[in-house]
Amino acid sequence: MAHLPLARPSSGPSWGTELLEVVRRHRRAAGLPAPPACFADLPVSHDLPAPEDRLYATDAPPAARLFYLTSGTTGQPKRVIFSREDWHESVRHRAACLRAVGVTPDDTVAVLLPFGPWFSGDNVTDALVELGARVLPAGLYLPHLPGTAKLLNRIGATAVVTLPTAALALGTCSPLHGIRKLILVGEAASPELRARIEDSFGVRPRSLFAASEAILGFEDDCVSGRYHWDPERIHLEVLDPDGVVRDSGFGEALVTRRYAEAIPLVRYRLGDLIELVPDASGPCFRFIGRVGHAFSLATGVKVTRVQIERFLDALGYGIASASFRIRHLADGTDAITIDLRAADRLDQGEVARWFQSLSLDLADARACGYLKIFVQLRPIPRGYPGGKRRVAFHESPWSL
């Protein structure tokens, strides 16, 4: 594997002299070796170290200015920290991806994404402003979509950036007359879902691939599911099934940002299974699925097996079996039916509340109107053989 220097890329800021000096000082005080000098020496991390971690203390400039939350991998809120320059570089990278999928300064773009503590809405909006486009930050609240559709017609919107589920729901509102570009973010859409969205809008959707930790790339114009990434901005590798870091082939995505002021220099494990593939036009990867995946919602919310086991353990009752049936409905919403066989009596409302509390993303999807949760409770039948708890998942009419 090549040892790439921690050098300033041809575009964008340096790694941050101040941060490197802070890291050196704290590592010397702790009696630890010098900080890494090449990508191969960088640690692999599921998460950012806590801000109080003495090895990555940021008590000197440049100070953190923005904090966003992400919970896709663990289900628990994680903070992703940006300095002003970190944020601007992330926005410029997203703007380059939007430009690559066809957005121009002449477009009027509606952003139907979560805002506030979540990263995507603010980042995409700032990137569109960076491009010089006219922007409507419309949000994602389902009851407001009919009014949003009328507003898009009134202002002559030409493009929409949204989640797959919101695209489906928007397609059931008033006919949209001028939409020529449809960009999907969030969970990678299955071929069946993409076909339904294309039928609804008469436009072939394109996707951007991003996480709060880093923007990864944009979808190829000809091959669905293949994404281009920019080695001047990120360094992408995979952690193969044997635990070896490789710069080609199949494995869990490891991404290192080639700019960093407010965060440590680490390889982030994103929980996405990808394949790094050669391409004459530049570095590419193919999205395959999720690590520890149980199921996904069309809003992009991911639920892992670990989260499901934690939910069942938290009920505190003898659960003999659990079935989760996920229906992706035609109106863009999802319905989950949780069927439990339990030794003791459970309260359906309490079970639904426990499940919703698995992550802020699930709670947000339900609050915005995109998720309905139903609970069925049945006693354990006589003569049940016992043994290991049985857990099953069923998605229809497609899986994400």
Coordinates of C-alpha atoms in Angstrom, one line a residue, residues 27-371:
R27 CA 1.9 13.3 22.7
R28 CA 5.3 14.5 24.0
A29 CA 3.7 15.2 27.4
A30 CA 2.1 11.8 27.4
G31 CA 5.4 10.1 26.5
L32 CA 3.9 8.8 23.2
P33 CA 5.5 8.5 19.8
A34 CA 5.5 11.3 17.3
P35 CA 2.2 11.9 15.3
P36 CA 1.7 9.9 12.1
A37 CA 3.6 11.1 9.0
C38 CA 1.7 9.0 6.3
F39 CA -1.7 7.6 5.8
A40 CA -0.6 4.0 6.6
D41 CA 0.2 5.1 10.1
L42 CA -3.2 6.7 10.8
P43 CA -5.4 4.9 13.4
V44 CA -8.7 3.3 12.3
S45 CA -11.7 4.6 14.2
H46 CA -15.5 4.1 14.4
D47 CA -15.9 7.5 16.0
L48 CA -14.2 10.7 16.7
P49 CA -12.2 10.8 20.0
A50 CA -14.1 12.8 22.7
P51 CA -13.2 16.5 22.7
E52 CA -11.6 16.1 26.1
D53 CA -9.2 13.4 24.8
R54 CA -5.8 14.9 25.7
L55 CA -4.2 13.4 22.6
Y56 CA -6.5 15.5 20.3
A57 CA -7.2 18.5 22.5
T58 CA -8.0 21.6 20.5
D59 CA -7.2 24.2 23.2
A60 CA -5.3 26.3 20.6
P61 CA -6.5 27.8 17.3
P62 CA -8.1 26.9 15.0
A63 CA -11.1 26.4 17.3
A64 CA -14.1 24.4 16.5
R65 CA -17.1 26.5 15.3
L66 CA -19.7 24.0 14.2
F67 CA -21.0 20.7 15.6
Y68 CA -23.3 18.3 13.8
L69 CA -24.8 14.9 14.9
T70 CA -24.6 11.6 13.2
S71 CA -25.7 8.2 14.4
G72 CA -25.9 6.0 11.3
T73 CA -23.2 3.5 12.4
T74 CA -23.8 3.2 16.2
G75 CA -27.4 4.4 16.6
Q76 CA -26.2 6.8 19.3
P77 CA -25.6 10.5 18.7
K78 CA -22.0 11.3 17.7
R79 CA -20.6 14.8 17.3
V80 CA -18.8 15.7 14.2
I81 CA -16.8 18.9 14.6
F82 CA -15.9 21.6 12.0
S83 CA -13.7 24.6 12.1
R84 CA -14.8 27.4 9.7
E85 CA -12.3 26.3 7.1
D86 CA -13.3 22.6 7.6
W87 CA -16.9 23.5 6.9
H88 CA -16.0 25.7 3.9
E89 CA -13.9 22.9 2.4
S90 CA -16.7 20.3 2.9
V91 CA -19.1 22.7 1.2
R92 CA -16.8 23.2 -1.7
H93 CA -16.4 19.4 -2.1
R94 CA -20.2 19.0 -2.0
A95 CA -20.6 21.8 -4.5
A96 CA -18.1 20.0 -6.9
C97 CA -20.2 16.8 -6.6
L98 CA -23.4 18.8 -7.3
R99 CA -21.8 20.4 -10.3
A100 CA -20.7 16.9 -11.5
V101 CA -24.3 15.6 -11.5
G102 CA -25.5 18.6 -13.5
V103 CA -26.5 21.4 -11.2
T104 CA -25.6 24.9 -12.5
P105 CA -26.0 28.5 -11.4
D106 CA -29.1 28.7 -13.6
D107 CA -31.0 26.2 -11.5
T108 CA -33.6 26.8 -8.8
V109 CA -33.1 24.0 -6.4
A110 CA -35.4 22.7 -3.6
V111 CA -33.6 21.1 -0.6
L112 CA -35.9 18.5 1.0
L113 CA -33.6 17.3 3.7
P114 CA -33.3 17.3 7.5
F115 CA -31.9 20.5 8.9
G116 CA -30.8 21.6 12.4
P117 CA -28.6 19.1 14.2
W118 CA -28.3 16.9 11.1
F119 CA -25.6 17.6 8.6
S120 CA -27.1 17.2 5.2
G121 CA -29.6 20.0 4.9
D122 CA -27.2 22.8 5.9
N123 CA -24.3 21.4 3.9
V124 CA -26.2 20.9 0.7
T125 CA -27.9 24.4 1.0
D126 CA -24.5 26.1 1.5
A127 CA -23.0 24.1 -1.4
L128 CA -25.8 25.2 -3.7
V129 CA -25.2 28.8 -2.7
E130 CA -21.5 28.3 -3.4
L131 CA -22.5 27.2 -6.9
G132 CA -24.6 30.4 -7.3
A133 CA -27.9 28.5 -7.7
R134 CA -31.2 29.8 -6.4
V135 CA -32.1 27.7 -3.3
L136 CA -35.3 26.9 -1.4
P137 CA -34.5 25.1 1.9
A138 CA -37.9 23.4 2.2
G139 CA -37.2 20.7 4.9
L140 CA -38.6 17.3 5.2
Y141 CA -41.9 17.5 7.2
L142 CA -44.3 15.2 5.4
P143 CA -47.6 17.2 6.1
H144 CA -46.0 20.2 4.4
L145 CA -45.1 18.5 1.2
P146 CA -48.3 19.4 -0.7
G147 CA -47.7 23.0 0.0
T148 CA -44.0 22.6 -1.0
A149 CA -45.0 21.1 -4.3
K150 CA -47.2 24.1 -5.1
L151 CA -44.4 26.4 -4.1
L152 CA -41.9 24.6 -6.4
N153 CA -44.3 25.1 -9.3
R154 CA -44.8 28.8 -8.4
I155 CA -41.1 29.6 -8.3
G156 CA -40.2 27.5 -11.3
A157 CA -37.9 25.0 -9.5
T158 CA -35.7 23.0 -11.9
A159 CA -34.0 20.6 -9.4
V160 CA -34.6 18.8 -6.2
V161 CA -32.1 17.4 -3.7
T162 CA -33.8 15.0 -1.3
L163 CA -34.1 11.5 0.2
P164 CA -35.6 8.6 -1.8
T165 CA -38.7 8.5 0.5
A166 CA -39.4 12.2 0.1
A167 CA -39.0 11.9 -3.6
L168 CA -41.7 9.2 -3.6
A169 CA -44.0 11.3 -1.4
L170 CA -43.4 14.5 -3.4
G171 CA -44.3 12.6 -6.6
T172 CA -47.8 11.9 -5.2
C173 CA -48.5 15.7 -4.7
S174 CA -49.4 18.3 -7.3
P175 CA -47.8 17.6 -10.7
L176 CA -44.3 19.2 -10.9
H177 CA -43.8 20.9 -14.2
G178 CA -40.2 22.0 -14.4
I179 CA -38.1 19.5 -12.5
R180 CA -35.3 18.4 -14.8
K181 CA -32.7 17.2 -12.2
L182 CA -33.3 14.9 -9.2
I183 CA -30.4 14.3 -6.8
L184 CA -30.8 11.6 -4.1
V185 CA -28.8 11.6 -0.8
G186 CA -29.0 9.3 2.2
E187 CA -29.5 5.6 1.8
A188 CA -28.5 4.1 -1.6
A189 CA -31.7 3.5 -3.5
S190 CA -32.4 0.0 -4.9
P191 CA -33.1 -0.4 -8.6
E192 CA -36.8 -0.9 -7.9
L193 CA -37.0 2.3 -5.9
R194 CA -35.1 4.3 -8.5
A195 CA -37.4 3.0 -11.2
R196 CA -40.5 4.1 -9.3
I197 CA -39.0 7.6 -8.7
E198 CA -38.0 7.9 -12.3
D199 CA -41.5 7.0 -13.4
S200 CA -43.0 9.6 -11.0
F201 CA -40.8 12.5 -12.2
G202 CA -39.8 11.5 -15.7
V203 CA -36.3 12.2 -14.7
R204 CA -33.5 9.7 -14.0
P205 CA -32.2 10.3 -10.4
R206 CA -28.5 10.7 -9.6
S207 CA -27.0 10.1 -6.2
L208 CA -24.4 11.7 -4.0
F209 CA -22.5 9.6 -1.5
A210 CA -21.7 11.4 1.8
A211 CA -21.4 11.0 5.5
S212 CA -21.2 13.7 8.2
E213 CA -17.5 12.7 8.6
A214 CA -16.7 13.3 4.9
I215 CA -18.1 13.9 1.4
L216 CA -17.2 10.8 -0.6
G217 CA -18.3 11.4 -4.2
F218 CA -21.0 11.4 -6.9
E219 CA -22.7 8.8 -9.0
D220 CA -21.5 7.9 -12.5
D221 CA -23.6 9.3 -15.3
C222 CA -23.8 5.9 -17.0
V223 CA -23.5 3.2 -14.3
S224 CA -25.9 3.3 -11.4
G225 CA -24.3 2.5 -8.1
R226 CA -20.7 3.4 -9.2
Y227 CA -19.3 6.6 -7.6
H228 CA -16.4 8.8 -8.4
W229 CA -14.2 10.1 -5.6
D230 CA -11.5 12.8 -5.5
P231 CA -8.1 11.8 -4.2
E232 CA -7.2 15.5 -3.8
R233 CA -9.8 15.8 -1.1
I234 CA -10.1 12.4 0.6
H235 CA -8.1 9.1 0.8
L236 CA -10.3 6.1 0.4
E237 CA -9.4 2.5 1.4
V238 CA -11.2 -0.7 2.5
L239 CA -10.9 -2.9 5.6
D240 CA -11.1 -6.4 4.1
P241 CA -12.9 -9.3 5.8
D242 CA -9.5 -10.4 7.3
G243 CA -9.0 -7.1 8.9
V244 CA -6.3 -5.9 6.5
V245 CA -6.4 -2.3 5.1
R246 CA -6.2 -2.3 1.3
D247 CA -6.3 0.3 -1.4
S248 CA -8.3 -1.9 -3.8
G249 CA -10.9 -4.6 -3.7
F250 CA -13.8 -5.3 -1.4
G251 CA -14.3 -4.3 2.3
E252 CA -15.6 -1.7 4.8
A253 CA -15.0 1.9 3.6
L254 CA -12.2 3.7 5.4
V255 CA -12.1 7.4 4.6
T256 CA -9.4 10.0 5.6
R257 CA -10.0 13.6 4.9
R258 CA -7.1 15.4 3.3
Y259 CA -7.9 18.5 5.3
A260 CA -8.5 18.8 9.0
E261 CA -8.3 21.6 11.6
A262 CA -10.9 20.8 14.3
I263 CA -10.7 17.0 14.1
P264 CA -8.0 14.4 14.5
L265 CA -6.3 12.7 11.6
V266 CA -7.9 9.2 11.5
R267 CA -9.4 6.7 9.1
Y268 CA -13.1 6.7 9.7
R269 CA -15.0 3.4 9.5
L270 CA -18.3 4.4 7.9
G271 CA -20.0 1.0 8.2
D272 CA -20.5 0.9 4.4
L273 CA -19.4 -2.1 2.3
I274 CA -17.8 -1.0 -0.9
E275 CA -15.6 -2.2 -3.7
L276 CA -12.8 0.0 -5.0
V277 CA -12.8 -0.4 -8.7
P278 CA -10.4 0.9 -11.5
D279 CA -11.8 3.3 -14.0
A280 CA -10.2 5.2 -16.9
S281 CA -11.8 8.4 -15.7
G282 CA -10.4 8.2 -12.2
P283 CA -10.8 6.5 -8.8
C284 CA -14.3 4.9 -8.3
F285 CA -16.1 2.7 -5.9
R286 CA -19.2 0.5 -5.9
F287 CA -21.6 0.6 -3.0
I288 CA -22.6 -2.9 -1.9
G289 CA -24.4 -2.7 1.5
R290 CA -24.0 -2.1 5.2
V291 CA -22.0 -3.8 7.9
G292 CA -24.2 -5.5 10.5
H293 CA -27.2 -4.4 8.5
A294 CA -30.7 -5.4 9.6
F295 CA -32.8 -3.1 7.4
S296 CA -33.0 0.4 6.1
L297 CA -35.9 2.9 5.7
A298 CA -36.4 4.9 2.6
T299 CA -35.5 8.0 4.6
G300 CA -31.9 6.7 4.8
V301 CA -32.3 5.6 8.4
K302 CA -30.2 2.5 9.0
V303 CA -31.0 -0.1 11.7
T304 CA -28.3 -2.7 12.6
R305 CA -28.5 -6.1 14.2
V306 CA -26.7 -4.7 17.3
Q307 CA -29.5 -2.1 17.7
I308 CA -32.2 -4.7 17.4
E309 CA -30.6 -7.0 20.0
R310 CA -30.2 -4.0 22.3
F311 CA -33.9 -3.1 21.8
L312 CA -35.0 -6.7 22.6
D313 CA -32.7 -6.9 25.7
A314 CA -34.1 -3.6 27.0
L315 CA -37.6 -4.9 27.1
G316 CA -36.6 -6.9 30.1
Y317 CA -38.9 -9.8 29.3
G318 CA -38.5 -13.3 27.9
I319 CA -38.7 -12.8 24.2
A320 CA -38.8 -16.1 22.4
S321 CA -38.9 -14.6 18.9
A322 CA -39.2 -11.3 17.1
S323 CA -40.2 -10.5 13.5
F324 CA -39.7 -7.1 11.9
R325 CA -41.8 -6.6 8.7
I326 CA -40.8 -3.4 6.9
R327 CA -43.2 -2.2 4.2
H328 CA -42.0 0.6 1.9
L329 CA -45.3 2.2 0.9
A330 CA -46.3 3.9 -2.4
D331 CA -46.7 7.3 -0.7
G332 CA -43.1 7.4 0.4
T333 CA -43.7 6.3 4.0
D334 CA -42.5 3.2 5.8
A335 CA -44.5 1.0 8.1
I336 CA -42.8 -1.4 10.5
T337 CA -44.8 -4.2 12.2
I338 CA -43.0 -5.7 15.2
D339 CA -44.3 -9.2 16.0
L340 CA -43.1 -10.5 19.4
R341 CA -43.6 -13.8 21.2
A342 CA -43.1 -13.0 24.9
A343 CA -43.3 -14.9 28.1
D344 CA -44.9 -11.9 29.9
R345 CA -47.5 -9.3 29.1
L346 CA -46.1 -6.2 27.3
D347 CA -47.6 -2.8 26.5
Q348 CA -47.8 -2.2 22.7
G349 CA -47.3 1.6 23.1
E350 CA -44.3 1.1 25.4
V351 CA -42.7 -1.4 22.9
A352 CA -43.2 1.2 20.1
R353 CA -41.7 3.9 22.2
W354 CA -38.7 1.7 23.1
F355 CA -38.1 0.9 19.4
Q356 CA -38.4 4.6 18.4
S357 CA -35.8 5.5 21.0
L358 CA -33.1 3.3 19.3
S359 CA -31.8 6.4 17.6
L360 CA -32.5 10.0 17.0
D361 CA -32.9 9.2 13.3
L362 CA -35.8 6.8 14.0
A363 CA -37.5 9.3 16.3
D364 CA -37.0 12.0 13.7
A365 CA -38.5 9.9 10.9
R366 CA -41.5 9.1 13.0
A367 CA -42.0 12.7 14.1
C368 CA -41.8 14.0 10.5
G369 CA -44.5 11.5 9.4
Y370 CA -42.4 9.1 7.4
L371 CA -42.6 6.1 9.8

